[in-house]
mmCIF file of N, CA and C in Angstrom:
data_model
loop_
_atom_site.group_PDB
_atom_site.id
_atom_site.type_symbol
_atom_site.label_atom_id
_atom_site.label_comp_id
_atom_site.label_asym_id
_atom_site.label_seq_id
_atom_site.Cartn_x
_atom_site.Cartn_y
_atom_site.Cartn_z
ATOM 1 N N UNK A 1 8.956 36.117 44.695
ATOM 2 C CA UNK A 1 8.582 35.158 45.699
ATOM 3 C C UNK A 1 8.685 33.676 44.878
ATOM 4 N N UNK A 2 9.192 32.631 45.637
ATOM 5 C CA UNK A 2 9.273 31.629 45.118
ATOM 6 C C UNK A 2 8.117 30.323 45.695
ATOM 7 N N UNK A 3 8.016 29.644 44.608
ATOM 8 C CA UNK A 3 6.919 28.714 44.634
ATOM 9 C C UNK A 3 7.264 27.217 44.512
ATOM 10 N N UNK A 4 6.657 26.176 45.124
ATOM 11 C CA UNK A 4 6.984 25.032 44.888
ATOM 12 C C UNK A 4 5.692 24.269 44.384
ATOM 13 N N UNK A 5 5.806 23.558 43.429
ATOM 14 C CA UNK A 5 4.308 22.808 43.104
ATOM 15 C C UNK A 5 4.729 21.512 42.255
ATOM 16 N N UNK A 6 4.407 20.441 42.639
ATOM 17 C CA UNK A 6 4.601 18.959 42.011
ATOM 18 C C UNK A 6 3.970 19.030 40.831
ATOM 19 N N UNK A 7 4.864 18.333 39.718
ATOM 20 C CA UNK A 7 4.338 18.004 38.583
ATOM 21 C C UNK A 7 4.447 16.683 38.549
ATOM 22 N N UNK A 8 3.612 15.898 37.795
ATOM 23 C CA UNK A 8 3.455 14.847 37.700
ATOM 24 C C UNK A 8 3.855 14.317 36.012
ATOM 25 N N UNK A 9 4.857 13.807 35.656
ATOM 26 C CA UNK A 9 5.404 13.461 34.492
ATOM 27 C C UNK A 9 5.215 12.097 34.058
ATOM 28 N N UNK A 10 4.633 12.172 32.886
ATOM 29 C CA UNK A 10 4.273 10.702 32.296
ATOM 30 C C UNK A 10 5.158 10.462 30.940
ATOM 31 N N UNK A 11 5.902 9.405 30.759
ATOM 32 C CA UNK A 11 6.999 9.231 29.708
ATOM 33 C C UNK A 11 5.771 8.239 28.690
ATOM 34 N N UNK A 12 5.669 8.955 27.646
ATOM 35 C CA UNK A 12 4.510 8.501 26.752
ATOM 36 C C UNK A 12 5.404 7.443 25.842
ATOM 37 N N UNK A 13 6.794 8.105 25.323
ATOM 38 C CA UNK A 13 7.717 7.349 24.556
ATOM 39 C C UNK A 13 8.781 7.947 24.931
ATOM 40 N N UNK A 14 9.986 7.289 24.152
ATOM 41 C CA UNK A 14 11.314 7.519 24.362
ATOM 42 C C UNK A 14 11.586 9.194 24.152
ATOM 43 N N UNK A 15 10.576 9.607 23.035
ATOM 44 C CA UNK A 15 10.640 10.899 22.990
ATOM 45 C C UNK A 15 9.339 11.941 23.090
ATOM 46 N N UNK A 16 8.551 11.331 24.028
ATOM 47 C CA UNK A 16 7.426 12.124 24.347
ATOM 48 C C UNK A 16 7.267 12.163 25.886
ATOM 49 N N UNK A 17 7.061 13.066 26.435
ATOM 50 C CA UNK A 17 6.887 13.391 28.040
ATOM 51 C C UNK A 17 5.910 14.298 27.853
ATOM 52 N N UNK A 18 4.616 14.200 29.003
ATOM 53 C CA UNK A 18 3.668 15.102 29.331
ATOM 54 C C UNK A 18 3.792 15.405 31.006
ATOM 55 N N UNK A 19 3.272 16.347 31.224
ATOM 56 C CA UNK A 19 3.364 16.997 32.507
ATOM 57 C C UNK A 19 2.196 17.850 32.774
ATOM 58 N N UNK A 20 1.889 17.285 33.931
ATOM 59 C CA UNK A 20 0.710 18.310 34.790
ATOM 60 C C UNK A 20 0.724 18.346 36.409
ATOM 61 N N UNK A 21 0.132 19.583 36.530
ATOM 62 C CA UNK A 21 0.251 20.033 38.214
ATOM 63 C C UNK A 21 -1.082 20.008 38.636
ATOM 64 N N UNK A 22 -1.158 18.587 39.467
ATOM 65 C CA UNK A 22 -2.577 18.519 40.274
ATOM 66 C C UNK A 22 -3.014 19.832 40.869
ATOM 67 N N UNK A 23 -2.218 20.497 41.471
ATOM 68 C CA UNK A 23 -2.761 22.136 42.100
ATOM 69 C C UNK A 23 -2.862 23.206 41.301
ATOM 70 N N UNK A 24 -2.843 23.074 40.001
ATOM 71 C CA UNK A 24 -2.760 24.106 39.373
ATOM 72 C C UNK A 24 -4.018 23.648 37.905
ATOM 73 N N UNK A 25 -5.118 24.572 37.894
ATOM 74 C CA UNK A 25 -6.182 23.553 37.285
ATOM 75 C C UNK A 25 -5.573 23.807 35.542
ATOM 76 N N UNK A 26 -5.626 22.791 34.940
ATOM 77 C CA UNK A 26 -5.379 23.079 33.491
ATOM 78 C C UNK A 26 -3.863 23.604 33.374
ATOM 79 N N UNK A 27 -2.933 23.258 33.897
ATOM 80 C CA UNK A 27 -1.567 23.666 33.655
ATOM 81 C C UNK A 27 -0.726 22.519 33.426
ATOM 82 N N UNK A 28 -0.413 22.370 32.100
ATOM 83 C CA UNK A 28 0.243 21.148 31.353
ATOM 84 C C UNK A 28 1.163 21.879 30.610
ATOM 85 N N UNK A 29 2.207 20.706 30.268
ATOM 86 C CA UNK A 29 3.487 20.734 29.510
ATOM 87 C C UNK A 29 3.793 19.526 28.776
ATOM 88 N N UNK A 30 4.334 19.630 27.569
ATOM 89 C CA UNK A 30 4.931 18.519 26.846
ATOM 90 C C UNK A 30 6.307 18.703 26.607
ATOM 91 N N UNK A 31 7.223 17.588 26.215
ATOM 92 C CA UNK A 31 8.414 17.920 25.674
ATOM 93 C C UNK A 31 9.101 16.364 25.465
ATOM 94 N N UNK A 32 10.198 16.744 24.619
ATOM 95 C CA UNK A 32 10.861 15.587 23.774
ATOM 96 C C UNK A 32 11.819 14.649 24.864
ATOM 97 N N UNK A 33 12.008 15.551 25.746
ATOM 98 C CA UNK A 33 12.928 14.618 26.731
ATOM 99 C C UNK A 33 12.402 15.025 28.486
ATOM 100 N N UNK A 34 13.172 14.543 29.119
ATOM 101 C CA UNK A 34 12.476 14.533 30.576
ATOM 102 C C UNK A 34 13.015 15.879 31.126
ATOM 103 N N UNK A 35 14.030 16.293 30.218
ATOM 104 C CA UNK A 35 14.606 17.870 30.923
ATOM 105 C C UNK A 35 13.963 18.619 30.285
ATOM 106 N N UNK A 36 13.527 18.429 29.110
ATOM 107 C CA UNK A 36 12.779 19.459 28.137
ATOM 108 C C UNK A 36 11.307 19.693 28.800
ATOM 109 N N UNK A 37 10.488 18.768 29.184
ATOM 110 C CA UNK A 37 9.115 18.511 29.646
ATOM 111 C C UNK A 37 9.121 19.322 31.426
ATOM 112 N N UNK A 38 10.220 19.226 31.852
ATOM 113 C CA UNK A 38 10.767 19.805 33.323
ATOM 114 C C UNK A 38 10.565 21.563 33.010
ATOM 115 N N UNK A 39 11.569 21.919 32.146
ATOM 116 C CA UNK A 39 11.571 23.141 31.797
ATOM 117 C C UNK A 39 10.558 23.609 31.357
ATOM 118 N N UNK A 40 9.534 23.211 30.394
ATOM 119 C CA UNK A 40 8.514 23.291 29.899
ATOM 120 C C UNK A 40 7.132 23.894 30.878
ATOM 121 N N UNK A 41 7.075 22.694 31.968
ATOM 122 C CA UNK A 41 6.353 22.872 32.882
ATOM 123 C C UNK A 41 6.680 23.897 33.921
ATOM 124 N N UNK A 42 8.042 24.175 34.206
ATOM 125 C CA UNK A 42 7.958 25.420 34.998
ATOM 126 C C UNK A 42 7.595 26.579 34.473
ATOM 127 N N UNK A 43 7.980 26.788 32.809
ATOM 128 C CA UNK A 43 7.188 27.890 32.194
ATOM 129 C C UNK A 43 5.950 28.209 32.473
ATOM 130 N N UNK A 44 5.235 27.025 32.260
ATOM 131 C CA UNK A 44 3.811 26.815 32.323
ATOM 132 C C UNK A 44 3.294 27.296 33.448
ATOM 133 N N UNK A 45 3.762 26.740 34.582
ATOM 134 C CA UNK A 45 3.478 27.220 36.096
ATOM 135 C C UNK A 45 3.651 28.529 36.249
ATOM 136 N N UNK A 46 4.603 28.860 35.696
ATOM 137 C CA UNK A 46 5.185 30.509 36.106
ATOM 138 C C UNK A 46 4.066 31.292 35.154
ATOM 139 N N UNK A 47 3.795 30.857 34.075
ATOM 140 C CA UNK A 47 2.630 31.648 33.586
ATOM 141 C C UNK A 47 1.257 31.567 33.943
ATOM 142 N N UNK A 48 1.058 30.062 34.623
ATOM 143 C CA UNK A 48 -0.560 30.317 35.506
ATOM 144 C C UNK A 48 -0.155 30.882 36.598
ATOM 145 N N UNK A 49 0.570 30.864 37.408
ATOM 146 C CA UNK A 49 0.650 31.989 38.611
ATOM 147 C C UNK A 49 0.454 33.447 38.048
ATOM 148 N N UNK A 50 1.520 33.916 37.004
ATOM 149 C CA UNK A 50 1.279 35.104 36.641
ATOM 150 C C UNK A 50 0.002 35.976 36.342
ATOM 151 N N UNK A 51 -0.825 34.770 35.537
ATOM 152 C CA UNK A 51 -2.038 34.996 35.024
ATOM 153 C C UNK A 51 -3.017 34.973 36.527
ATOM 154 N N UNK A 52 -2.820 34.161 37.443
ATOM 155 C CA UNK A 52 -3.732 34.448 38.769
ATOM 156 C C UNK A 52 -3.432 35.710 39.509
ATOM 157 N N UNK A 53 -1.916 35.937 39.389
ATOM 158 C CA UNK A 53 -1.923 37.210 40.301
ATOM 159 C C UNK A 53 -2.154 38.318 39.699
ATOM 160 N N UNK A 54 -2.580 38.598 38.457
ATOM 161 C CA UNK A 54 -3.186 39.958 37.639
ATOM 162 C C UNK A 54 -4.534 39.989 38.361
ATOM 163 N N UNK A 55 -5.123 39.044 38.699
ATOM 164 C CA UNK A 55 -6.114 39.406 39.549
ATOM 165 C C UNK A 55 -6.117 40.009 40.951
ATOM 166 N N UNK A 56 -6.679 41.054 41.167
ATOM 167 C CA UNK A 56 -6.553 41.752 42.315
ATOM 168 C C UNK A 56 -7.184 40.862 43.813
ATOM 169 N N UNK A 57 -7.980 40.100 43.479
ATOM 170 C CA UNK A 57 -8.305 39.204 44.681
ATOM 171 C C UNK A 57 -7.748 37.791 44.085
ATOM 172 N N UNK A 58 -6.551 37.477 43.882
ATOM 173 C CA UNK A 58 -5.963 36.056 43.799
ATOM 174 C C UNK A 58 -6.002 35.267 45.081
ATOM 175 N N UNK A 59 -5.996 33.881 44.602
ATOM 176 C CA UNK A 59 -5.692 33.063 45.575
ATOM 177 C C UNK A 59 -4.880 31.930 45.158
ATOM 178 N N UNK A 60 -3.675 31.589 45.495
ATOM 179 C CA UNK A 60 -3.097 30.378 44.901
ATOM 180 C C UNK A 60 -3.160 29.073 45.709
ATOM 181 N N UNK A 61 -3.323 28.277 45.131
ATOM 182 C CA UNK A 61 -3.670 26.878 45.800
ATOM 183 C C UNK A 61 -2.269 26.586 46.609
ATOM 184 N N UNK A 62 -2.795 25.493 47.702
ATOM 185 C CA UNK A 62 -1.949 25.126 48.605
ATOM 186 C C UNK A 62 -0.937 24.010 47.626
ATOM 187 N N UNK A 63 0.053 23.581 47.827
ATOM 188 C CA UNK A 63 1.124 22.603 47.293
ATOM 189 C C UNK A 63 0.841 21.435 48.218
ATOM 190 N N UNK A 64 0.405 20.328 46.951
ATOM 191 C CA UNK A 64 0.334 18.812 47.136
ATOM 192 C C UNK A 64 1.357 18.152 47.950
ATOM 193 N N UNK A 65 1.302 17.128 48.911
ATOM 194 C CA UNK A 65 2.597 16.746 49.240
ATOM 195 C C UNK A 65 2.830 15.678 48.355
ATOM 196 N N UNK A 66 4.309 15.782 47.936
ATOM 197 C CA UNK A 66 4.803 14.389 46.822
ATOM 198 C C UNK A 66 4.587 13.397 47.367
ATOM 199 N N UNK A 67 4.725 12.928 48.659
ATOM 200 C CA UNK A 67 4.818 11.585 49.347
ATOM 201 C C UNK A 67 3.297 11.086 49.015
ATOM 202 N N UNK A 68 2.511 11.979 48.998
ATOM 203 C CA UNK A 68 1.066 11.563 48.890
ATOM 204 C C UNK A 68 0.885 11.071 47.189
ATOM 205 N N UNK A 69 1.466 11.782 46.650
ATOM 206 C CA UNK A 69 0.959 11.843 45.067
ATOM 207 C C UNK A 69 1.988 10.381 44.461
ATOM 208 N N UNK A 70 3.147 10.154 45.149
ATOM 209 C CA UNK A 70 3.766 8.966 44.498
ATOM 210 C C UNK A 70 2.952 7.697 45.022
ATOM 211 N N UNK A 71 2.198 7.684 46.075
ATOM 212 C CA UNK A 71 1.200 6.647 46.054
ATOM 213 C C UNK A 71 0.081 6.543 44.903
ATOM 214 N N UNK A 72 0.324 7.151 44.164
ATOM 215 C CA UNK A 72 -1.100 7.011 43.402
ATOM 216 C C UNK A 72 -0.363 7.050 41.471
ATOM 217 N N UNK A 73 1.001 7.197 41.452
ATOM 218 C CA UNK A 73 1.353 7.384 40.578
ATOM 219 C C UNK A 73 1.333 5.678 39.592
ATOM 220 N N UNK A 74 1.334 5.767 38.108
ATOM 221 C CA UNK A 74 1.438 4.611 37.379
ATOM 222 C C UNK A 74 2.807 4.452 37.050
ATOM 223 N N UNK A 75 3.086 3.059 36.658
ATOM 224 C CA UNK A 75 4.232 2.962 36.433
ATOM 225 C C UNK A 75 5.367 3.748 35.427
ATOM 226 N N UNK A 76 4.571 4.391 34.506
ATOM 227 C CA UNK A 76 5.268 5.291 33.948
ATOM 228 C C UNK A 76 5.335 6.752 34.080
ATOM 229 N N UNK A 77 4.663 6.747 35.446
ATOM 230 C CA UNK A 77 4.978 8.484 36.009
ATOM 231 C C UNK A 77 5.729 8.655 37.189
ATOM 232 N N UNK A 78 6.110 9.802 37.165
ATOM 233 C CA UNK A 78 7.142 10.306 38.101
ATOM 234 C C UNK A 78 6.643 11.774 38.930
ATOM 235 N N UNK A 79 7.179 12.057 40.082
ATOM 236 C CA UNK A 79 6.410 13.355 40.462
ATOM 237 C C UNK A 79 7.844 14.017 40.696
ATOM 238 N N UNK A 80 7.998 15.290 40.328
ATOM 239 C CA UNK A 80 9.029 16.115 40.543
ATOM 240 C C UNK A 80 8.488 17.330 41.071
ATOM 241 N N UNK A 81 9.292 18.133 41.989
ATOM 242 C CA UNK A 81 9.260 19.175 42.803
ATOM 243 C C UNK A 81 9.584 20.233 41.567
ATOM 244 N N UNK A 82 8.872 21.060 41.166
ATOM 245 C CA UNK A 82 9.129 22.298 40.388
ATOM 246 C C UNK A 82 9.226 23.790 41.082
ATOM 247 N N UNK A 83 10.455 24.483 41.171
ATOM 248 C CA UNK A 83 10.551 25.631 41.632
ATOM 249 C C UNK A 83 10.006 26.662 40.731
ATOM 250 N N UNK A 84 9.351 27.697 40.888
ATOM 251 C CA UNK A 84 8.752 28.755 40.179
ATOM 252 C C UNK A 84 9.120 29.960 40.858
ATOM 253 N N UNK A 85 10.026 30.891 40.252
ATOM 254 C CA UNK A 85 10.379 32.030 40.743
ATOM 255 C C UNK A 85 9.492 33.351 40.042
ATOM 256 N N UNK A 86 8.835 33.979 40.740
ATOM 257 C CA UNK A 86 7.965 35.094 40.109
ATOM 258 C C UNK A 86 8.540 36.296 40.801
ATOM 259 N N UNK A 87 8.800 37.365 39.994
ATOM 260 C CA UNK A 87 9.070 38.406 40.669
ATOM 261 C C UNK A 87 8.221 39.663 40.514
ATOM 262 N N UNK A 88 7.827 40.104 41.554
ATOM 263 C CA UNK A 88 6.536 41.149 41.524
ATOM 264 C C UNK A 88 7.320 42.699 41.309
ATOM 265 N N UNK A 89 6.747 43.011 40.125
ATOM 266 C CA UNK A 89 7.305 44.174 39.528
ATOM 267 C C UNK A 89 6.404 45.774 39.833
ATOM 268 N N UNK A 90 5.500 45.443 40.509
ATOM 269 C CA UNK A 90 4.668 46.860 41.270
ATOM 270 C C UNK A 90 5.336 47.499 42.065
ATOM 271 N N UNK A 91 5.488 48.850 41.770
ATOM 272 C CA UNK A 91 6.203 49.518 42.763
ATOM 273 C C UNK A 91 7.767 49.598 42.748
ATOM 274 N N UNK A 92 8.300 49.003 41.520
ATOM 275 C CA UNK A 92 9.539 48.884 41.542
ATOM 276 C C UNK A 92 10.268 50.126 41.299
ATOM 277 N N UNK A 93 11.010 50.611 41.690
ATOM 278 C CA UNK A 93 11.704 52.037 41.174
ATOM 279 C C UNK A 93 13.151 51.959 41.009
ATOM 280 N N UNK A 94 13.786 52.374 39.894
ATOM 281 C CA UNK A 94 15.041 52.180 39.835
ATOM 282 C C UNK A 94 15.632 53.643 39.933
#
């Protein structure tokens, strides 16, 4: 399954970036560069989705519109669409 969720990235300094997902409660990441924080954000979102899907009655949130999010950004922030690929393993037979 493929999911797209926007992440808000904040440049704290030249060597510190943070990211959070407005749609995924308490899903955050940090990194030393933009590439680093985006990779860590993808990993954090994957883990968040995996944890939710372990519940038999899971419900994943809808993804926010990046256009709407861009209207609320501060000067040191940017929005990035993050692709999360989650492989369902139940029922897998080789």
